[in-house]
CSV table of C-alpha atoms in Angstrom, one decimal:
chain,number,residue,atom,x,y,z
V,1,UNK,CA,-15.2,32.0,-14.5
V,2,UNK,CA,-13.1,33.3,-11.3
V,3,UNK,CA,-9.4,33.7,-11.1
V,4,UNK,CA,-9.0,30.2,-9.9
V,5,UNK,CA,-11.6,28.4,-12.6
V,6,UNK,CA,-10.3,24.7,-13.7
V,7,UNK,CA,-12.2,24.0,-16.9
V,8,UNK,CA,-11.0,24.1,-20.1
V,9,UNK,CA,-7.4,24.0,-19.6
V,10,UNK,CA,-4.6,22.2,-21.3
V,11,UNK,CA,-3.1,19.2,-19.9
V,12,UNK,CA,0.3,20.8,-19.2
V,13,UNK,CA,-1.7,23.9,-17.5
V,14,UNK,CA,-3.8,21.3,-15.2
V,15,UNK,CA,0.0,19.6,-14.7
V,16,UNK,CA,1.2,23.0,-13.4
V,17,UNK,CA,-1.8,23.6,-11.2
V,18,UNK,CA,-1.5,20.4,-9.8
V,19,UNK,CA,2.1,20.8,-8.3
V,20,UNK,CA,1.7,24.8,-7.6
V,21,UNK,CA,0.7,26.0,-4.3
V,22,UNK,CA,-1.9,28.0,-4.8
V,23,UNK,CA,-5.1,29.4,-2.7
V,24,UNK,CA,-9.0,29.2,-2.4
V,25,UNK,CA,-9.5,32.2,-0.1
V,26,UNK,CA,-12.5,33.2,-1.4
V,27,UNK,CA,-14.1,30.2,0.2
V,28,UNK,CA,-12.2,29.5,2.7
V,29,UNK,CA,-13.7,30.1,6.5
V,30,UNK,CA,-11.8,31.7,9.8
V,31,UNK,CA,-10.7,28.3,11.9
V,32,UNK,CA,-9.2,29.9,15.6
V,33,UNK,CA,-6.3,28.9,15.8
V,34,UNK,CA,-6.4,26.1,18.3
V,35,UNK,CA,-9.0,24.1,15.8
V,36,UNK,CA,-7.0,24.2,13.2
V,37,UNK,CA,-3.6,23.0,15.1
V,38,UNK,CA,-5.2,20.6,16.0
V,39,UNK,CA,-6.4,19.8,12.6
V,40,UNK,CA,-3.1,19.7,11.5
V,41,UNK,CA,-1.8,17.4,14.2
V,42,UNK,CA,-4.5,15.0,13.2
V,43,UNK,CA,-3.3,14.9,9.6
V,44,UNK,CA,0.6,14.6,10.4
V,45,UNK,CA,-0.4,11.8,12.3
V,46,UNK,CA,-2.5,10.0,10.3
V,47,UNK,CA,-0.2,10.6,7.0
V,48,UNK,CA,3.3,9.4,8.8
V,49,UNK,CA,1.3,6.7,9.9
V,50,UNK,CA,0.3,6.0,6.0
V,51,UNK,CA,3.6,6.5,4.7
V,52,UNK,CA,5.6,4.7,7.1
V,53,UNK,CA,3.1,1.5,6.3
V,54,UNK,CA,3.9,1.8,2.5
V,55,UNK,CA,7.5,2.0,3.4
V,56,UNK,CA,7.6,-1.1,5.4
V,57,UNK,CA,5.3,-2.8,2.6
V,58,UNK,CA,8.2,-1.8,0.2
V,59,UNK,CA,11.1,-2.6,2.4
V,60,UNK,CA,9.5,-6.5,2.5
V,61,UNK,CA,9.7,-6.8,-1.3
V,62,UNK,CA,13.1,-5.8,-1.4
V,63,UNK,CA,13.8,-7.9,0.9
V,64,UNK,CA,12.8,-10.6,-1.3
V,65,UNK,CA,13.8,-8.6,-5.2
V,66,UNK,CA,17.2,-7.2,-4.3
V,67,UNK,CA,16.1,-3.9,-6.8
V,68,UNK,CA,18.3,-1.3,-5.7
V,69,UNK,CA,15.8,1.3,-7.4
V,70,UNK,CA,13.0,0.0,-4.8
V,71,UNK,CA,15.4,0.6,-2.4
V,72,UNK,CA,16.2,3.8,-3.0
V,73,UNK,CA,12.5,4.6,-3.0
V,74,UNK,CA,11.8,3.0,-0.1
V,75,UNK,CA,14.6,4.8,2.2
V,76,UNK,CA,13.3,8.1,0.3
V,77,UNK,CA,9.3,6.9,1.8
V,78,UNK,CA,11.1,6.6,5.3
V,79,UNK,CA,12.8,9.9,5.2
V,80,UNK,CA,9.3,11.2,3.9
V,81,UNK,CA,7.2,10.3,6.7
V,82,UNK,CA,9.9,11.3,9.0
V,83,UNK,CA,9.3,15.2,7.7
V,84,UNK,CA,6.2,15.4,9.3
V,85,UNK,CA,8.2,15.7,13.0
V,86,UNK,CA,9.1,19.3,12.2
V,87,UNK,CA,5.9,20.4,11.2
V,88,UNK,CA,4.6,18.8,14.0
V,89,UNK,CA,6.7,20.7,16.1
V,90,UNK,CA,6.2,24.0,14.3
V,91,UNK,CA,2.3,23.3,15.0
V,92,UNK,CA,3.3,22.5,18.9
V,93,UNK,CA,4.9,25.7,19.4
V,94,UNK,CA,2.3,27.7,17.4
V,95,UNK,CA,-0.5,27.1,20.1
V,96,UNK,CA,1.7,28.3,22.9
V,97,UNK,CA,0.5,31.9,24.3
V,98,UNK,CA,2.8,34.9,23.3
V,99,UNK,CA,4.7,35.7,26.2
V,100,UNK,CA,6.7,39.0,27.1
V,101,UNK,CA,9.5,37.6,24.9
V,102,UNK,CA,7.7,36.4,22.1
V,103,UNK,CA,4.9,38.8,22.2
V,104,UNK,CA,3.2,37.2,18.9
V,105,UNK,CA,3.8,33.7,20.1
V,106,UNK,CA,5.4,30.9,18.0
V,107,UNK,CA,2.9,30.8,15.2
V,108,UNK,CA,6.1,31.7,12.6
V,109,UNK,CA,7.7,28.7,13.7
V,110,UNK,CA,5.3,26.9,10.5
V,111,UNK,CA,7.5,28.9,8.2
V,112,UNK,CA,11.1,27.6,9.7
V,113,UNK,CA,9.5,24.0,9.0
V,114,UNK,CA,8.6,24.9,5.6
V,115,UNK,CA,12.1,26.0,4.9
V,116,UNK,CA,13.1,22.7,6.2
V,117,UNK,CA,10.4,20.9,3.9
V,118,UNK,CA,12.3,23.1,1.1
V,119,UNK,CA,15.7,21.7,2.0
V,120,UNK,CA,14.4,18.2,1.8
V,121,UNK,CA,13.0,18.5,-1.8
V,122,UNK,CA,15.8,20.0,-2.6
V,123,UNK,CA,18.1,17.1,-1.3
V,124,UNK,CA,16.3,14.6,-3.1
V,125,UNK,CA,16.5,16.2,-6.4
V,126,UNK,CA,20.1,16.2,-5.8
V,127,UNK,CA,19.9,12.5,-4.7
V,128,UNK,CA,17.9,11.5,-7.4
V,129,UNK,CA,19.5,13.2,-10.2
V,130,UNK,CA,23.2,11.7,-8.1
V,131,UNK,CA,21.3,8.3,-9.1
V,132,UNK,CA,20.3,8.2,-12.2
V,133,UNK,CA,23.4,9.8,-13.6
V,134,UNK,CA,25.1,6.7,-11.9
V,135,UNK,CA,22.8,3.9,-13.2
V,136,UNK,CA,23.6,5.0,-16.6
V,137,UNK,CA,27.4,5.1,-16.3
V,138,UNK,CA,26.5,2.0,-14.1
V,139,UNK,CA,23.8,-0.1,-15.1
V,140,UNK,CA,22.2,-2.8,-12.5
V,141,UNK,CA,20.0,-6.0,-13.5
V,142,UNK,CA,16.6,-5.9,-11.6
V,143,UNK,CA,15.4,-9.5,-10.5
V,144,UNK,CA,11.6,-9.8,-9.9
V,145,UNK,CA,9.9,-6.9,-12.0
V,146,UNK,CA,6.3,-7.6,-11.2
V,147,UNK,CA,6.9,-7.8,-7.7
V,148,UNK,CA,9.0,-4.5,-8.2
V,149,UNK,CA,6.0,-2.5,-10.2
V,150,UNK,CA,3.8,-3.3,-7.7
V,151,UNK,CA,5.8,-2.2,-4.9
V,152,UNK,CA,6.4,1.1,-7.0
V,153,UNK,CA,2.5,1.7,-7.3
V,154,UNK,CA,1.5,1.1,-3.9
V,155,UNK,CA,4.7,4.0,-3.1
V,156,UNK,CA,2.7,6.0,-5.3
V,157,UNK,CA,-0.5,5.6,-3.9
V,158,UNK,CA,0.7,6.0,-0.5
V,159,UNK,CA,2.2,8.2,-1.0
V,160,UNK,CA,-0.5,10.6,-3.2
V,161,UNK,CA,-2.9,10.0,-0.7
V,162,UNK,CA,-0.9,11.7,2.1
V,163,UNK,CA,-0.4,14.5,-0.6
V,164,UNK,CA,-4.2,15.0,-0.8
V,165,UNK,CA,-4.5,14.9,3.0
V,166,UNK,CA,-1.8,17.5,3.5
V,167,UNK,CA,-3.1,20.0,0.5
V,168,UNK,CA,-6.2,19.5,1.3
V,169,UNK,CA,-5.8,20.7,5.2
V,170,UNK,CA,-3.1,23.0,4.8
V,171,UNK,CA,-5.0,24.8,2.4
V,172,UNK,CA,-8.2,25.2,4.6
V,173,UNK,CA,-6.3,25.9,7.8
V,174,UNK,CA,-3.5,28.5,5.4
V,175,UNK,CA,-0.6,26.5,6.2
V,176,UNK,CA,2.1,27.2,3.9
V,177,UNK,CA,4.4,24.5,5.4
V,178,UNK,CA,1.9,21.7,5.5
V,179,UNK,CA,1.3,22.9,1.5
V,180,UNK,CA,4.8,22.4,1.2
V,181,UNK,CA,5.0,19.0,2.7
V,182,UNK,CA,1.8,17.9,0.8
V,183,UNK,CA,3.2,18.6,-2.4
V,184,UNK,CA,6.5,16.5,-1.7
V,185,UNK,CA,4.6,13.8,-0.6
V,186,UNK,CA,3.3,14.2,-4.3
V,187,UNK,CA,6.9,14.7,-5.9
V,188,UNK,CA,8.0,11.6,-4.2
V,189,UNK,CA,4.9,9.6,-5.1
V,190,UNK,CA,5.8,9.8,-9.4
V,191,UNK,CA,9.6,9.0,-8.0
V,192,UNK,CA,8.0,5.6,-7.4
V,193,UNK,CA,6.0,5.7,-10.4
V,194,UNK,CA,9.4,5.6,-11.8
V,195,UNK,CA,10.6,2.5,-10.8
V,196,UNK,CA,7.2,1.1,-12.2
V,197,UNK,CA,8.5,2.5,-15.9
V,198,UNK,CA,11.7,1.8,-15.1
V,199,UNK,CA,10.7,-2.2,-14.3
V,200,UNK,CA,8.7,-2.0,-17.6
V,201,UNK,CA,11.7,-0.4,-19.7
V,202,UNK,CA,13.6,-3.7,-18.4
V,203,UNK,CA,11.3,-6.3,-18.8
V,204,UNK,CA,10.7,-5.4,-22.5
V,205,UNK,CA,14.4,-5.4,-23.1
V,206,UNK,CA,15.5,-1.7,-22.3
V,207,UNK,CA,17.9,-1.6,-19.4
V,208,UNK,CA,18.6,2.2,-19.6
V,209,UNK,CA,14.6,3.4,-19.5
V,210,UNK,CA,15.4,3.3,-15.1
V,211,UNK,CA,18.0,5.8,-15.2
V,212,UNK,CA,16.1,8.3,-18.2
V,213,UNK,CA,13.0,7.9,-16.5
V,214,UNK,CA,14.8,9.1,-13.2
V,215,UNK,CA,16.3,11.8,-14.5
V,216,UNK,CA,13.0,13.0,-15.8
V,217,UNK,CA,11.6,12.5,-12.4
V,218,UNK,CA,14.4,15.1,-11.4
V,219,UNK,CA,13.5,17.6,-13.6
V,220,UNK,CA,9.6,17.1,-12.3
V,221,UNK,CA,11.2,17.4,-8.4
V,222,UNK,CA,13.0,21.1,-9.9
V,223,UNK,CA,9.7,22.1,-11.0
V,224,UNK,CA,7.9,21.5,-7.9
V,225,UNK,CA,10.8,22.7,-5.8
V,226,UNK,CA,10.9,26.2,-7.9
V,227,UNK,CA,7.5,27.1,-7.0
V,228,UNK,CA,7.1,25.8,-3.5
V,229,UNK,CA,10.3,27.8,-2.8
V,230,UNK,CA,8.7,31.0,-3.7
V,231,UNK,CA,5.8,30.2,-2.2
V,232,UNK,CA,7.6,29.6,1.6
V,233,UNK,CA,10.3,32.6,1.3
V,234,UNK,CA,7.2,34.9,0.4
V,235,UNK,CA,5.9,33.6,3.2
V,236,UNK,CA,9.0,34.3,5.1
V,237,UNK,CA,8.7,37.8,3.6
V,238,UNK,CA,5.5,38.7,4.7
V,239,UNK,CA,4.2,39.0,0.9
V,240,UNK,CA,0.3,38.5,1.0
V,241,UNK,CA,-2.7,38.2,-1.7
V,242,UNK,CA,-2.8,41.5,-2.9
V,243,UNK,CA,-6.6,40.8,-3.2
V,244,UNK,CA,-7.0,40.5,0.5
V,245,UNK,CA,-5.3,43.8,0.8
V,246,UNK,CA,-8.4,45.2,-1.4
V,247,UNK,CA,-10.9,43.2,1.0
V,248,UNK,CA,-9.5,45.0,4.0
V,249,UNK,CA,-9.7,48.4,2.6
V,250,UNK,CA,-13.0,47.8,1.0
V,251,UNK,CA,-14.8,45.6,3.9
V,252,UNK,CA,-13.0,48.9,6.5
V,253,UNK,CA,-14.5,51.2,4.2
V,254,UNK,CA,-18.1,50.0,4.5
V,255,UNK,CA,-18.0,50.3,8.0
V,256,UNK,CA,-20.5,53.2,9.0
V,257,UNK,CA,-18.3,56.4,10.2
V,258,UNK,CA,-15.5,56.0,8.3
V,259,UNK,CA,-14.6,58.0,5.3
V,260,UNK,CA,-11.8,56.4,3.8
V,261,UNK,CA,-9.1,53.3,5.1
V,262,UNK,CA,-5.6,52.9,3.9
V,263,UNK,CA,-2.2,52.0,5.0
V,264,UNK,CA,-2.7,48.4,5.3
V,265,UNK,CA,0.0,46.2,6.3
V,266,UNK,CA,-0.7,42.3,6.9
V,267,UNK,CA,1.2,39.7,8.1
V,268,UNK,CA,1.3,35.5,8.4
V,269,UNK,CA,1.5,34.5,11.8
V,270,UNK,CA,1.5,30.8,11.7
V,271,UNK,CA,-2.0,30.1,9.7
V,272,UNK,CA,-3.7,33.2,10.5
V,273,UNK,CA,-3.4,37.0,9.5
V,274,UNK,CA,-3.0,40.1,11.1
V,275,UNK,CA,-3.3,43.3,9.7
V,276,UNK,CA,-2.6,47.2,10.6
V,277,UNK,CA,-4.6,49.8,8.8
V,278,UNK,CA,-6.0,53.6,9.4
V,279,UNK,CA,-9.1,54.9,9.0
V,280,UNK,CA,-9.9,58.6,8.4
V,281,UNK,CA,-13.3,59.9,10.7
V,282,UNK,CA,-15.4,62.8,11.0
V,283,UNK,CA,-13.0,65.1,12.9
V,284,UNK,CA,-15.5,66.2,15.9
V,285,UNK,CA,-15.5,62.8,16.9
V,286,UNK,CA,-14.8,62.0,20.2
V,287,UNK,CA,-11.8,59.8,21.9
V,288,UNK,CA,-14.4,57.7,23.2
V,289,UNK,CA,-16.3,57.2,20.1
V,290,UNK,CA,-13.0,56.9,17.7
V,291,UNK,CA,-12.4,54.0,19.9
V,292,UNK,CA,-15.5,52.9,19.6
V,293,UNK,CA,-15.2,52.8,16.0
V,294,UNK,CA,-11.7,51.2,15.2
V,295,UNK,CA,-13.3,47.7,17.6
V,296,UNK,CA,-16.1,48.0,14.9
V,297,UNK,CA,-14.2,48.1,11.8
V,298,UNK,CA,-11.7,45.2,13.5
V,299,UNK,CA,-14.7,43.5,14.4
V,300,UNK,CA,-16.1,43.9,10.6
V,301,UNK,CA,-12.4,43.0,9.5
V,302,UNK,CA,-12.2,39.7,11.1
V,303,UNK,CA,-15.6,38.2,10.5
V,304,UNK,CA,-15.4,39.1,7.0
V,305,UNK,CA,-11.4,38.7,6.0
V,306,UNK,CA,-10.5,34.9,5.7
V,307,UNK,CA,-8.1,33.8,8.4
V,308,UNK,CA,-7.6,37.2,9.7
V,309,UNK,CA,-7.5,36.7,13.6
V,310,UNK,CA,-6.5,40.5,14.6
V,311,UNK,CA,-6.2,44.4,13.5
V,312,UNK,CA,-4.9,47.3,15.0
V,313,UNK,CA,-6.7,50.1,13.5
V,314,UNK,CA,-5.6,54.0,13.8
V,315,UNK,CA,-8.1,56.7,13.8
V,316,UNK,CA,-7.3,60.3,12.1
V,317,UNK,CA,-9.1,62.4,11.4
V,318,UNK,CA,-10.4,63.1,7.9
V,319,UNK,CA,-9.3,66.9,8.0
V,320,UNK,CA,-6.0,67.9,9.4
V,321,UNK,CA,-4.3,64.3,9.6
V,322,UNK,CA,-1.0,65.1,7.6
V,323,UNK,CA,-0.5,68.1,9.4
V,324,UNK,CA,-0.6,66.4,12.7
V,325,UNK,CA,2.2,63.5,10.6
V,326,UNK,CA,4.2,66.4,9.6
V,327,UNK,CA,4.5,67.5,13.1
V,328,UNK,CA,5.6,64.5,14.4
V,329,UNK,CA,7.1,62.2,11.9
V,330,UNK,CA,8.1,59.2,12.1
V,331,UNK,CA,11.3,59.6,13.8
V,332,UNK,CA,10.6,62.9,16.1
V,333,UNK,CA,9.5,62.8,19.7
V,334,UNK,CA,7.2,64.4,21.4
V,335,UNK,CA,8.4,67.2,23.6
């Protein structure tokens, strides 16, 4: 079984890999990057458009319960669909050409949106844990619990379909922002499962199970929060799959004429890679054919690398390179 095999796992481990971001690259395809944009502009729309339905469908039965609780959730499903604008934006200004300005374009615009996703999970586990703590010190009747359970699961299904959606594509296109608005989509989907437990703790004569059951929902939000975090500041770090480093170095190293590749730096640029890297050739080589060369090995790169879009690839020769570094290093000039 590969890295990322899913049988024979315990619940709590298929729990964890169900709210961790976490990649397929292995069989993942190069989109350019104006299909997958638009791939992601596709599924913004069509999952705002889902979740602000199952809002309105919850804001009529409150209209009609009075449940604070469903209230709550359904403000929360209205903010939800609402995070979709920034990501939409981020995936705007990612298909703009680089300019003499921004000479990599906009594509790192995604990442400023995730950080903004990141915020917004983070603000309602704050909310949410605000709440419960209240509704304990506090405790409200709820009027209407069937109507209020049902409302809860169609929040929940509403809101775990736009989840798969926006997994689903961000995965395949390497969006770590619309990963990151996936999985609050799912976060936000057991928050309304919790006002279906909570409606059941009241109608069987426990008025406390809504506030317990949303603090555990909090603790569930932290969890999700923790690793989605990590996952967008790496991002914002430039931190890559170290196997992916391996698959340049190896895939560079296969290409006829070269000797040896190292010193590989990669980068996110929106949803697609780019990579540096030197290769060490047979020293009588030519200018011409050295050139030659490196478009081979970024050609080999970029066919084979998933979502790698671009590499700058140095030629040295195999004999004599780190005397030619030593006399001019890094911070010397040419005379």
């Amino acid at each position: 079984m590969g890295e990322h095999g899913h049988g024979h796992r315990s619940p709590w481990a298929r729990l964890r890999h169900r709210f961790t971001p976490h990649s397929h690259d292995s069989a993942d395809r190069f989109d350019n990057a104006l299909e997958t944009s638009q791939r992601g502009m596709r599924t913004l729309v069509r999952s705002f458009l889902a979740l602000f339905g199952t809002a309105v469908a919850q804001a009529v039965v409150v209209l009609f319960t009075g449940s604070v609780a469903l209230l709550g959730d359904t403000i929360h499903n209205f903010a939800d669909a609402l995070t979709a604008l920034p990501v939409g934006v981020a995936f705007a200004l990612g298909r703009r050409a680089a300019s003499r300005r921004f000479t990599y374009g906009l594509g790192r615009a995604e990442d400023l949106a995730g950080v903004l996703v990141v915020l917004i999970i983070a603000a309602s586990a704050v909310l949410a844990g605000f709440e419960a703590v209240r509704r304990l010190a506090d405790p409200r009747p709820v009027t209407g619990l069937w109507v209020v359970a049902v409302a809860g699961v169609i929040g929940f299904l509403g809101n775990e379909l736009v989840a798969r959606w926006r997994i689903t594509v961000g995965r395949r296109i390497g969006s770590a922002a619309l990963i990151a608005d996936g999985l609050h989509a799912r976060t936000d989907g057991f928050t309304s499962l919790a006002v279906v437990l909570g409606a059941a703790g009241v109608a069987l004569g426990f008025p406390m199970a809504d506030p317990i059951v949303g603090l555990v929902i909090t603790a569930v939000i932290l969890l999700v929060l923790r690793n989605l975090a990590k996952e967008v500041f790496r991002r914002l770090l430039d931190a890559v799959d170290p196997a992916t480093v391996d698959l340049v170095e190896r895939v560079a190293g296969e290409v006829d004429g070269v000797r040896a590749a190292g010193e590989v730096r990669m980068r996110w640029i929106g949803h697609s890679l780019r990579a540096e890297l030197s290769v060490a050739v047979d020293p009588a080589l030519s200018v011409t054919a050295a050139h030659h060369l490196a478009h081979q090995v970024e050609r080999r790169l970029t066919w084979r690398v998933p979502r790698l879009t671009a590499a700058v690839v140095h030629t040295e020769p195999a004999l004599g390179a780190e005397q030619a570094h030593q006399l001019v290093g890094p911070h010397q000039k040419l005379l």
